[in-house]
XYZ file of C-alpha atoms in Angstrom:
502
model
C 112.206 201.261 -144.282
C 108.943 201.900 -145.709
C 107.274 205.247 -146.275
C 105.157 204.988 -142.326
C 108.727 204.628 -140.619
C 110.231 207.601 -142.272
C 107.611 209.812 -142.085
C 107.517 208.706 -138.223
C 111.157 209.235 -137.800
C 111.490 212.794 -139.723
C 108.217 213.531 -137.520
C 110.569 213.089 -134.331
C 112.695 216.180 -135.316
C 110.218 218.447 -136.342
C 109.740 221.825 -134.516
C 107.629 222.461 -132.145
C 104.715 225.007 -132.867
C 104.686 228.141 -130.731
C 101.252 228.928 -131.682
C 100.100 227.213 -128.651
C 102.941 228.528 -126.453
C 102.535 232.332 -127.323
C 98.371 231.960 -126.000
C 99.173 230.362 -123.314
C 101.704 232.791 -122.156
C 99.492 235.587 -123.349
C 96.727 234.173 -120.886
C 99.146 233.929 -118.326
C 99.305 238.024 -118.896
C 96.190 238.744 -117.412
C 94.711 235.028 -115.312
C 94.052 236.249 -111.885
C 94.384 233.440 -108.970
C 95.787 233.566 -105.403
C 99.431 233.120 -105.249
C 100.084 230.132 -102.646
C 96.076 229.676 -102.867
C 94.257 226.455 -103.130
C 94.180 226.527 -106.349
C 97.793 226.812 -106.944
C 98.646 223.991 -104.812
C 95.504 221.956 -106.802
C 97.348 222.664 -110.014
C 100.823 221.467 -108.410
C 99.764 218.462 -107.127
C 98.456 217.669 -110.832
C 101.580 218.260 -112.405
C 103.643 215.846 -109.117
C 100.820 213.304 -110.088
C 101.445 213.220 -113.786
C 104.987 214.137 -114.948
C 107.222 213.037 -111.485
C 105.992 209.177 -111.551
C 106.621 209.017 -115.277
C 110.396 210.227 -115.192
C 110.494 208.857 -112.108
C 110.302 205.420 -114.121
C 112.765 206.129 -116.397
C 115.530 205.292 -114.271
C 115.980 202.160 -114.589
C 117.696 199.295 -112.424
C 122.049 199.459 -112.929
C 123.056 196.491 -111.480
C 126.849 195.550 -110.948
C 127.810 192.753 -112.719
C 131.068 193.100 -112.589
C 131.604 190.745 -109.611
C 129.978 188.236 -111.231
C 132.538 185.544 -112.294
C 130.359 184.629 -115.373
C 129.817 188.192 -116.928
C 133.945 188.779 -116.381
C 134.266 185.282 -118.268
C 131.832 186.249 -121.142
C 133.551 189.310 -122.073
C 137.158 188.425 -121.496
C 137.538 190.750 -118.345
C 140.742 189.448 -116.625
C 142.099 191.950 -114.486
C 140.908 194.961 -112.823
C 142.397 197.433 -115.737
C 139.705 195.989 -118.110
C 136.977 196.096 -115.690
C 137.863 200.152 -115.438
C 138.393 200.468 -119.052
C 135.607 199.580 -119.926
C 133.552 202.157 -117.178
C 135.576 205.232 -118.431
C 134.538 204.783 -122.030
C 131.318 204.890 -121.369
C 131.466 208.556 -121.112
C 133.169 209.562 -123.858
C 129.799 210.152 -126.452
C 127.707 211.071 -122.824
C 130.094 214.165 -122.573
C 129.984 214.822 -126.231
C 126.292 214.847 -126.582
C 125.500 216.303 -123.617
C 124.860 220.198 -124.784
C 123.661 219.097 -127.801
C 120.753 216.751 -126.737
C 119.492 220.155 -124.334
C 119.539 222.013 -127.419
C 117.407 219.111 -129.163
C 115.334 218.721 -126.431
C 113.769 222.526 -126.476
C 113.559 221.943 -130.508
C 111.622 219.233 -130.564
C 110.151 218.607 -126.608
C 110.489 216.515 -124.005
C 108.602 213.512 -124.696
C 110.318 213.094 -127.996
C 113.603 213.215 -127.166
C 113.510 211.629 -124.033
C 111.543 208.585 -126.086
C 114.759 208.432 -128.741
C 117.608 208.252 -125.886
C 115.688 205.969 -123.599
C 114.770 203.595 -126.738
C 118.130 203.935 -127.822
C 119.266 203.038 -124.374
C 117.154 199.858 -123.928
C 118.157 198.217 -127.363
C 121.506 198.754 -126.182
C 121.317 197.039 -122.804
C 119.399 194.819 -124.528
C 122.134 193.936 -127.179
C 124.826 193.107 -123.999
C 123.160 189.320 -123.399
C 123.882 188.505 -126.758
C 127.417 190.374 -126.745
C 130.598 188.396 -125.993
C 134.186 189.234 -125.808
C 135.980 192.370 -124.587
C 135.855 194.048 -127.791
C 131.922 193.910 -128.170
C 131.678 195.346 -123.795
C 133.680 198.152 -124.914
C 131.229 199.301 -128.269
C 128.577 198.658 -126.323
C 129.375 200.597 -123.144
C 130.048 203.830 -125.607
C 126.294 203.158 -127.233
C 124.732 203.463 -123.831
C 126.449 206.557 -122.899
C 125.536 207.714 -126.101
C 122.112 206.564 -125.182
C 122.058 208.432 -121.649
C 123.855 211.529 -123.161
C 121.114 214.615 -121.891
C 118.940 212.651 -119.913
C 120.587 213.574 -116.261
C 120.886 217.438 -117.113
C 117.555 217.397 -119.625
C 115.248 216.171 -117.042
C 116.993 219.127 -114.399
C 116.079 221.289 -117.686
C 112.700 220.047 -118.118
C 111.458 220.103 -114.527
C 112.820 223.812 -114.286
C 109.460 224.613 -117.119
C 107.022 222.988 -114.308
C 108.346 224.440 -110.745
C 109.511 227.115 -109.178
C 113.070 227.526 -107.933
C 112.632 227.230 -104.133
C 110.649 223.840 -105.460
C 113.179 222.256 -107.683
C 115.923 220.047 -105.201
C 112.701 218.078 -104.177
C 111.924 216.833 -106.927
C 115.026 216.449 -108.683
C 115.617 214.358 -105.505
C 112.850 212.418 -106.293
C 113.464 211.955 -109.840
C 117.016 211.265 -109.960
C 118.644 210.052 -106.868
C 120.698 206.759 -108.526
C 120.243 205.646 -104.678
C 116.495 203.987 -105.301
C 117.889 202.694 -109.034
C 121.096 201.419 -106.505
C 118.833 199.504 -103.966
C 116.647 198.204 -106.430
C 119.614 196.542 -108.670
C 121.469 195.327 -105.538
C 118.284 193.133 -104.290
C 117.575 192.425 -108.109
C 121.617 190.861 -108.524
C 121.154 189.261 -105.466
C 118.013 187.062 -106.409
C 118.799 187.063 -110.579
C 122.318 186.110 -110.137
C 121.269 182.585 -109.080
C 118.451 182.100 -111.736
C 119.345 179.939 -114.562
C 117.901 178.540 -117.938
C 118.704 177.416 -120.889
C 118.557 180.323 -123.146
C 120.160 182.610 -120.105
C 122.370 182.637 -116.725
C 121.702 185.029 -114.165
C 123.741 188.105 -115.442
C 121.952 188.371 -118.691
C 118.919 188.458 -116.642
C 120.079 191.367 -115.016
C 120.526 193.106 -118.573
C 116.896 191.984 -119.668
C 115.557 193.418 -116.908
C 116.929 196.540 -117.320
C 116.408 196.639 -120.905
C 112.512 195.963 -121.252
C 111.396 198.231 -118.565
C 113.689 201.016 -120.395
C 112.076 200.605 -123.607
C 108.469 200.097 -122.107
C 109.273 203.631 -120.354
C 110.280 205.235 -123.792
C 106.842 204.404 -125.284
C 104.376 205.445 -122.719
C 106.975 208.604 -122.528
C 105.865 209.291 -125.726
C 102.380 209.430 -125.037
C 101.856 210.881 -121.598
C 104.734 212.890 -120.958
C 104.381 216.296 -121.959
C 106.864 218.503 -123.980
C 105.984 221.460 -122.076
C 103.105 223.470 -119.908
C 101.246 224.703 -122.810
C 101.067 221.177 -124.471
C 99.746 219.517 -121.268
C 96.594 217.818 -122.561
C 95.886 216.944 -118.587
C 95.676 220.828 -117.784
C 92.527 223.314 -118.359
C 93.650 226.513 -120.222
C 93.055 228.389 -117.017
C 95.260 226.027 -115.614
C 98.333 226.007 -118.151
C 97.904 229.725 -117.734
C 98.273 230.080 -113.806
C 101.107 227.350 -114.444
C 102.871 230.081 -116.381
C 101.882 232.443 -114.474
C 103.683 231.728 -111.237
C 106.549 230.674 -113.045
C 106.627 234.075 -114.610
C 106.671 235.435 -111.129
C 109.867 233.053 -110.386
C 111.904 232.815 -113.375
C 110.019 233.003 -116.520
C 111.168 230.093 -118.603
C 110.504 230.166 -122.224
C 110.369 227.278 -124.491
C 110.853 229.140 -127.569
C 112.871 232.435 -128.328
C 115.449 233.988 -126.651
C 119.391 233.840 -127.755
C 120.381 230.526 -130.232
C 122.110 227.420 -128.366
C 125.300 228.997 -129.544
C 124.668 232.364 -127.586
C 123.759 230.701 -124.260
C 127.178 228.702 -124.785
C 129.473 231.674 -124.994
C 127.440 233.025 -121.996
C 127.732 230.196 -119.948
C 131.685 229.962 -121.109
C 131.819 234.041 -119.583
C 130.034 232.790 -116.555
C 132.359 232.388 -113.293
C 129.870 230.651 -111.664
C 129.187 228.278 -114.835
C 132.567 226.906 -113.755
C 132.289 227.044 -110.217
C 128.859 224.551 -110.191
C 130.972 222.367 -112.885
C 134.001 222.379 -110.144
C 131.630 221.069 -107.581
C 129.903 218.653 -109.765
C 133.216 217.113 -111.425
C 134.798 217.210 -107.472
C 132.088 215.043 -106.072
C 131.256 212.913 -109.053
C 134.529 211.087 -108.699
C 133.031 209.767 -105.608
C 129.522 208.661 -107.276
C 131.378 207.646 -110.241
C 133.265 205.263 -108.507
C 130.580 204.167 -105.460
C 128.064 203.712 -108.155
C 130.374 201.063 -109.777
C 132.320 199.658 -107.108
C 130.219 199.499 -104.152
C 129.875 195.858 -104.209
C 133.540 195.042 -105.082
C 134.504 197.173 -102.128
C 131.505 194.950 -99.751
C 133.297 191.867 -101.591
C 136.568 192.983 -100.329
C 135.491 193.237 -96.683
C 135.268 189.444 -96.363
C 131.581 189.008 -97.866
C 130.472 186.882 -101.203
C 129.820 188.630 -104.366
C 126.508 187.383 -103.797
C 126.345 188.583 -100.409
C 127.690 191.591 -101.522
C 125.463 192.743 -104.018
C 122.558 191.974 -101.150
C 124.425 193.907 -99.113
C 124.488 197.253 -100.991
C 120.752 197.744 -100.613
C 121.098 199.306 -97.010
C 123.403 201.909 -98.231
C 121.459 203.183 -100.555
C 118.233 203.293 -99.000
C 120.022 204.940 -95.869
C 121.138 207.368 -99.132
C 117.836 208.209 -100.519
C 116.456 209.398 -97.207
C 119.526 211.463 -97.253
C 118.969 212.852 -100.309
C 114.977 213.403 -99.732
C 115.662 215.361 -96.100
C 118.686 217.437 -97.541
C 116.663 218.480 -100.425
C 113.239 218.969 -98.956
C 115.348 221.161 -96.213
C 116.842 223.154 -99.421
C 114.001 224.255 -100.534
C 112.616 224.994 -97.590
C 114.964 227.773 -96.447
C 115.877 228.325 -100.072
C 119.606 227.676 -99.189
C 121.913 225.650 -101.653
C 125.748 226.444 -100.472
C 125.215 225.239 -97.152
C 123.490 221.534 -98.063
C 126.215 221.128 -100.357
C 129.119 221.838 -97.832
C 127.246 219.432 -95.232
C 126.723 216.694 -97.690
C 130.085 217.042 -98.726
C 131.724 216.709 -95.085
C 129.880 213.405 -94.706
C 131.002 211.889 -97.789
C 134.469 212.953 -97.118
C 134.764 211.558 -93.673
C 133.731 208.119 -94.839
C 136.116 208.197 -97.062
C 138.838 208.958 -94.687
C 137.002 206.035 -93.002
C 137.110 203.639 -95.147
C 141.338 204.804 -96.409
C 142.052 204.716 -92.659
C 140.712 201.253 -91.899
C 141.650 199.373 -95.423
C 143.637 196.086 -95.348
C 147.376 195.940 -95.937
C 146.412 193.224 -98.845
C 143.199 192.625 -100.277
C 142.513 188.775 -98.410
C 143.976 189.647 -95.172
C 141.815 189.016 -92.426
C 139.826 192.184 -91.200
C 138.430 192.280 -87.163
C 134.728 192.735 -86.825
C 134.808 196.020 -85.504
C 136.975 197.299 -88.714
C 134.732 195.626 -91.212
C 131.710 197.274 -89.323
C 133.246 200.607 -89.316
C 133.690 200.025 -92.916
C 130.652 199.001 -93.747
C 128.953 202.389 -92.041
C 131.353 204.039 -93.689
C 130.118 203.444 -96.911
C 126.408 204.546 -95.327
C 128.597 207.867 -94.952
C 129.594 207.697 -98.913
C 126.339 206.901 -100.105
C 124.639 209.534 -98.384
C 126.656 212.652 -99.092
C 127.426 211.816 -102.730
C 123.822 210.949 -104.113
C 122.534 214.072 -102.040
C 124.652 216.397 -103.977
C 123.308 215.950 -107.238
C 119.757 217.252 -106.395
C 121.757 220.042 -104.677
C 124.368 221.148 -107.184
C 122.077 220.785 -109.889
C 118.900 222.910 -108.803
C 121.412 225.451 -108.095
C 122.660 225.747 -110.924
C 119.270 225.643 -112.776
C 118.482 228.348 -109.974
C 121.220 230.699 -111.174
C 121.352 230.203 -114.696
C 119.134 232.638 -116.850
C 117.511 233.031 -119.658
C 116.055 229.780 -120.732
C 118.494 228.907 -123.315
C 121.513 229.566 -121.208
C 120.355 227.314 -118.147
C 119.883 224.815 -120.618
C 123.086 224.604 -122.210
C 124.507 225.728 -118.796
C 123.152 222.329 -116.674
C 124.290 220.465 -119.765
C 127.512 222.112 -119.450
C 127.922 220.812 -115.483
C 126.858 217.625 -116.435
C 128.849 216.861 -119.752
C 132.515 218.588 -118.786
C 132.419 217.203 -115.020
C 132.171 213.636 -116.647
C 135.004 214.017 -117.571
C 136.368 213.420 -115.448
C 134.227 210.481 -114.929
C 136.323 209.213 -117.799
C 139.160 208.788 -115.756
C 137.469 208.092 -112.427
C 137.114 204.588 -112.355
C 140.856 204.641 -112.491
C 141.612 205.744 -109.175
C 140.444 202.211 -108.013
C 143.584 201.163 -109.718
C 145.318 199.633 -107.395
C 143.552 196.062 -105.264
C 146.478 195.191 -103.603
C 146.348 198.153 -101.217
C 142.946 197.357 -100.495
C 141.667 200.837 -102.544
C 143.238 202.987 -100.188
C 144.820 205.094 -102.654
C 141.185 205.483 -104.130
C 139.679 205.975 -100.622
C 142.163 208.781 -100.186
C 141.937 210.544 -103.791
C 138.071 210.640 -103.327
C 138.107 212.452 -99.925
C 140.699 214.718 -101.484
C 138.102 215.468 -103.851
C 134.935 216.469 -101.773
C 137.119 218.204 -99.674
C 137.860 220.047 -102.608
C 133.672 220.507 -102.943
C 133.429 222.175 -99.658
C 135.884 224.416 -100.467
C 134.453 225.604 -103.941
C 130.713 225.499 -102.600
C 132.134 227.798 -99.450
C 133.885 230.508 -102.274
C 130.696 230.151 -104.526
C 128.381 231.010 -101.967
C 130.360 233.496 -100.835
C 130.483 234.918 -104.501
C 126.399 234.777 -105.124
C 125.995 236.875 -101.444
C 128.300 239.506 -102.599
C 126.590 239.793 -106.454
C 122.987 240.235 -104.710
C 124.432 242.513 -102.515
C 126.143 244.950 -105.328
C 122.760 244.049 -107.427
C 120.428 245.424 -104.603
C 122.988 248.626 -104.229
C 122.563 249.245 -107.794
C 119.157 249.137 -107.912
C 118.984 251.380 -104.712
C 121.721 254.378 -106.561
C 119.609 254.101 -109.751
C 117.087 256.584 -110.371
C 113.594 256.513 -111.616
C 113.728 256.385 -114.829
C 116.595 254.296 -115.279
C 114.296 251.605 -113.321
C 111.650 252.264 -115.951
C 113.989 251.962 -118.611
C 115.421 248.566 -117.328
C 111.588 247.414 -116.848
C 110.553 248.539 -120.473
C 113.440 246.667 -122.370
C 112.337 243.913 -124.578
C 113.157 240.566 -122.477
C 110.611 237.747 -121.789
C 113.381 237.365 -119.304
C 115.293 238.620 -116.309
C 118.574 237.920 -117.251
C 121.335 236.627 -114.465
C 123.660 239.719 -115.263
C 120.673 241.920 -114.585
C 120.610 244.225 -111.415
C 117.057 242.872 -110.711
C 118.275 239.225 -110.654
C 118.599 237.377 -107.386
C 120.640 234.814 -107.331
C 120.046 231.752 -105.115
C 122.862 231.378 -102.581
């Protein structure tokens, strides 16, 4: 590599200077503007215009190609076991890297990490056309997860520096609901799988077309995407300043400063409710684990093609997304987290009892209408209530989670332990010959399990505001004073004055 491509590389990882940062947060001290004013709402719309479309983007189509009989052929997949195999190990370096990359991202910014893991992503992806036998599947499917390690719970991070609390489920709905990615790569398998040339058949084109948008993405990323507030080339100062401003007013993120990586760990390790988001997360991402992977194998097993099928998973998940839009715009709108997440976990539950209830004795027995129908809208059910969760467990822990450093090591914490589980996930679809009832039954076991920890958690955040505002109210005057003069950017989440999100 010559002397241009090293310097370019070690210019990745440098720091980021907090020159810039400390004015703009010094302007932010003193900028007058009217809170909920015009101008606020100018300044908002600026920052939806410019940084939501552009992450937006990064998430890329995820086909299934795993009912295609020519992918299975190229890569030696003969059974089921393989085909599962070879999903679990994808998260082994994704829950690994996880904490870490949250900690890189605030080192170095946004737009430079999130170019590296999407680049590293695409060539990846990209290196699966040209991949054969079950040996090369299984490498690759650990490089993308070490590819996609950070991105889920660094873009929660990232968007939690632009937006206020009661703001954040809407657009993490909008950023990262895998329902859009879903539809798109269903109608994309259905029309690619029949394409053919001479250099490629239909699932490589799948890969390709994955692949080149992803790396396309990482570039412009680069460019346009900014690391944080004060870097925002698009904003005035007055403008970065009222953006830290009402932020301030919220929760005061910092992007530098504050206690190491290795300090917010041990908090978020002390942190009941740490556990109790991860709990939620690793109960209900059993379900999107699985329906994210198997959603057209389980539409195959109903009677339909696996062309037909992958065609047929678009509905689903565009049903899903305006799930996932309504339950998060609602959110934020009464500022109320526990609740969404019990409702959304009901649904997904009952079509899972659905779908267990009404499976064949034998995978190619013959299915009435009405059972494959009830099926099918059972899967509508599935859809729905798992890819509305994410926006919903994850803004709330982002909501609860302070100072800066801890929330970000704390949403990478969610993320990376809860998949996990995801390791072993796919397994629970073990079993073909009982038509995935076993699996059907597992996965409502496991959102039931959701409610139930989302009902004690809420429970838990009521109670802590209420023995925080009865603090506040026994403590005298200058005890106030003295908790208002210490020396935090911050209000920390075990501080009295710290009102948790419930």
């Amino acid at each position: 590599m010559n002397r241009h491509g090293r310097g370019f590389l070690r210019g990745l990882f440098l720091p980021l200077d907090r020159e810039y940062m400390d004015a703009v947060h010094q302007d932010a001290e003193v900028v007058v503007y009217e809170d909920g004013g015009d101008e606020e709402k100018k300044i908002r719309r600026k920052i939806d215009n410019r940084i939501l479309p552009l992450v937006i983007l990064s998430f890329v189509c995820n086909g299934n190609a795993h009912v295609i009989p020519a992918f299975n052929e190229n890569f030696g997949i003969t059974d089921n076991n393989k085909w599962t195999l070879a999903l679990s190990i994808f998260y082994v370096g994704y829950c690994l890297l996880e904490m870490p990359a949250n900690v890189l991202q605030r080192h170095i910014g946004a737009n430079r990490f999130f170019f590296i893991t999407l680049i590293f992503w695409g060539l990846s992806s990209l290196s699966v056309i040209y991949a054969k036998g079950y040996g090369a599947l299984l490498t690759l499917r650990v490089l993308l997860g070490i590819g996609e390690a950070g991105f889920y719970a660094g873009v929660i991070y990232y968007l939690s520096f632009w937006y206020k609390r009661r703001e954040l489920a809407m657009r993490i709905s909008l950023c990262m609901t895998g329902t859009v990615a879903g539809a798109i790569g269903g109608l994309l398998a259905f029309g690619l799988v029949r394409a053919q040339t001479s250099a490629l058949t239909g699932w490589q084109f799948l890969f390709l077309i994955e692949a080149i948008p992803t790396l396309v993405m990482g570039i412009l990323i680069l460019f346009f995407l900014p690391s944080f507030p004060f870097a925002a080339s698009f904003l005035t100062s007055r403008e970065k300043a009222i953006v830290q401003a009402r932020l301030n007013k919220d929760h005061k993120p910092q992007s530098h400063g504050g206690p190491s990586g290795w300090k917010g760990f041990k908090a978020v390790m002390r942190d009941p409710n740490a556990w109790g988001f991860m709990l939620i997360y690793a109960s209900f991402n059993v379900g999107v684990a699985t329906i994210s992977y198997f959603l057209p194998t389980l539409i195959n097993e109903l009677g339909f093609s696996a062309i037909d099928a992958q065609g047929l998973t678009v509905a689903p998940y565009v049903v899903g997304f305006l799930m996932v839009v309504l339950q998060s715009w609602h959110s934020d709108k009464t500022r109320s987290r526990g609740y969404h997440i019990m409702l959304s976990s009901s649904i997904s539950c009952i079509g899972y009892i659905i779908l267990a209830c009404l499976a064949g004795e034998a995978p190619g027995v013959a299915r009435g209408k009405a059972k494959v129908g009830a099926s099918y809208f059972a899967l509508f059910l599935v859809v729905s209530g798992n890819y509305s969760l994410f926006p919903l467990v994850m803004s709330w822990a982002a909501n609860n989670l302070s100072p800066t450093s801890k929330r970000g090591v704390g949403t990478a914490f969610v993320v990376s332990v809860s998949n996990t589980v995801s390791i072993a996930s796919p397994q629970i679809y073990f079993d073909p010959e009982d038509s995935f009832r076993k699996g059907h039954a597992i996965a409502a076991g496991c959102l039931f399990l959701a409610f139930l920890v989302a009902f004690a958690l809420r429970t838990r955040l009521v109670m802590l505001n209420r023995s925080n505002k009865r603090t506040l109210s026994e403590m005298s005057e200058n005890e106030k004073k003295e908790l208002d003069e210490k020396e935090r950017a911050e209000v920390y989440d075990s501080d009295p004055r710290f009102v948790f999100m419930t």
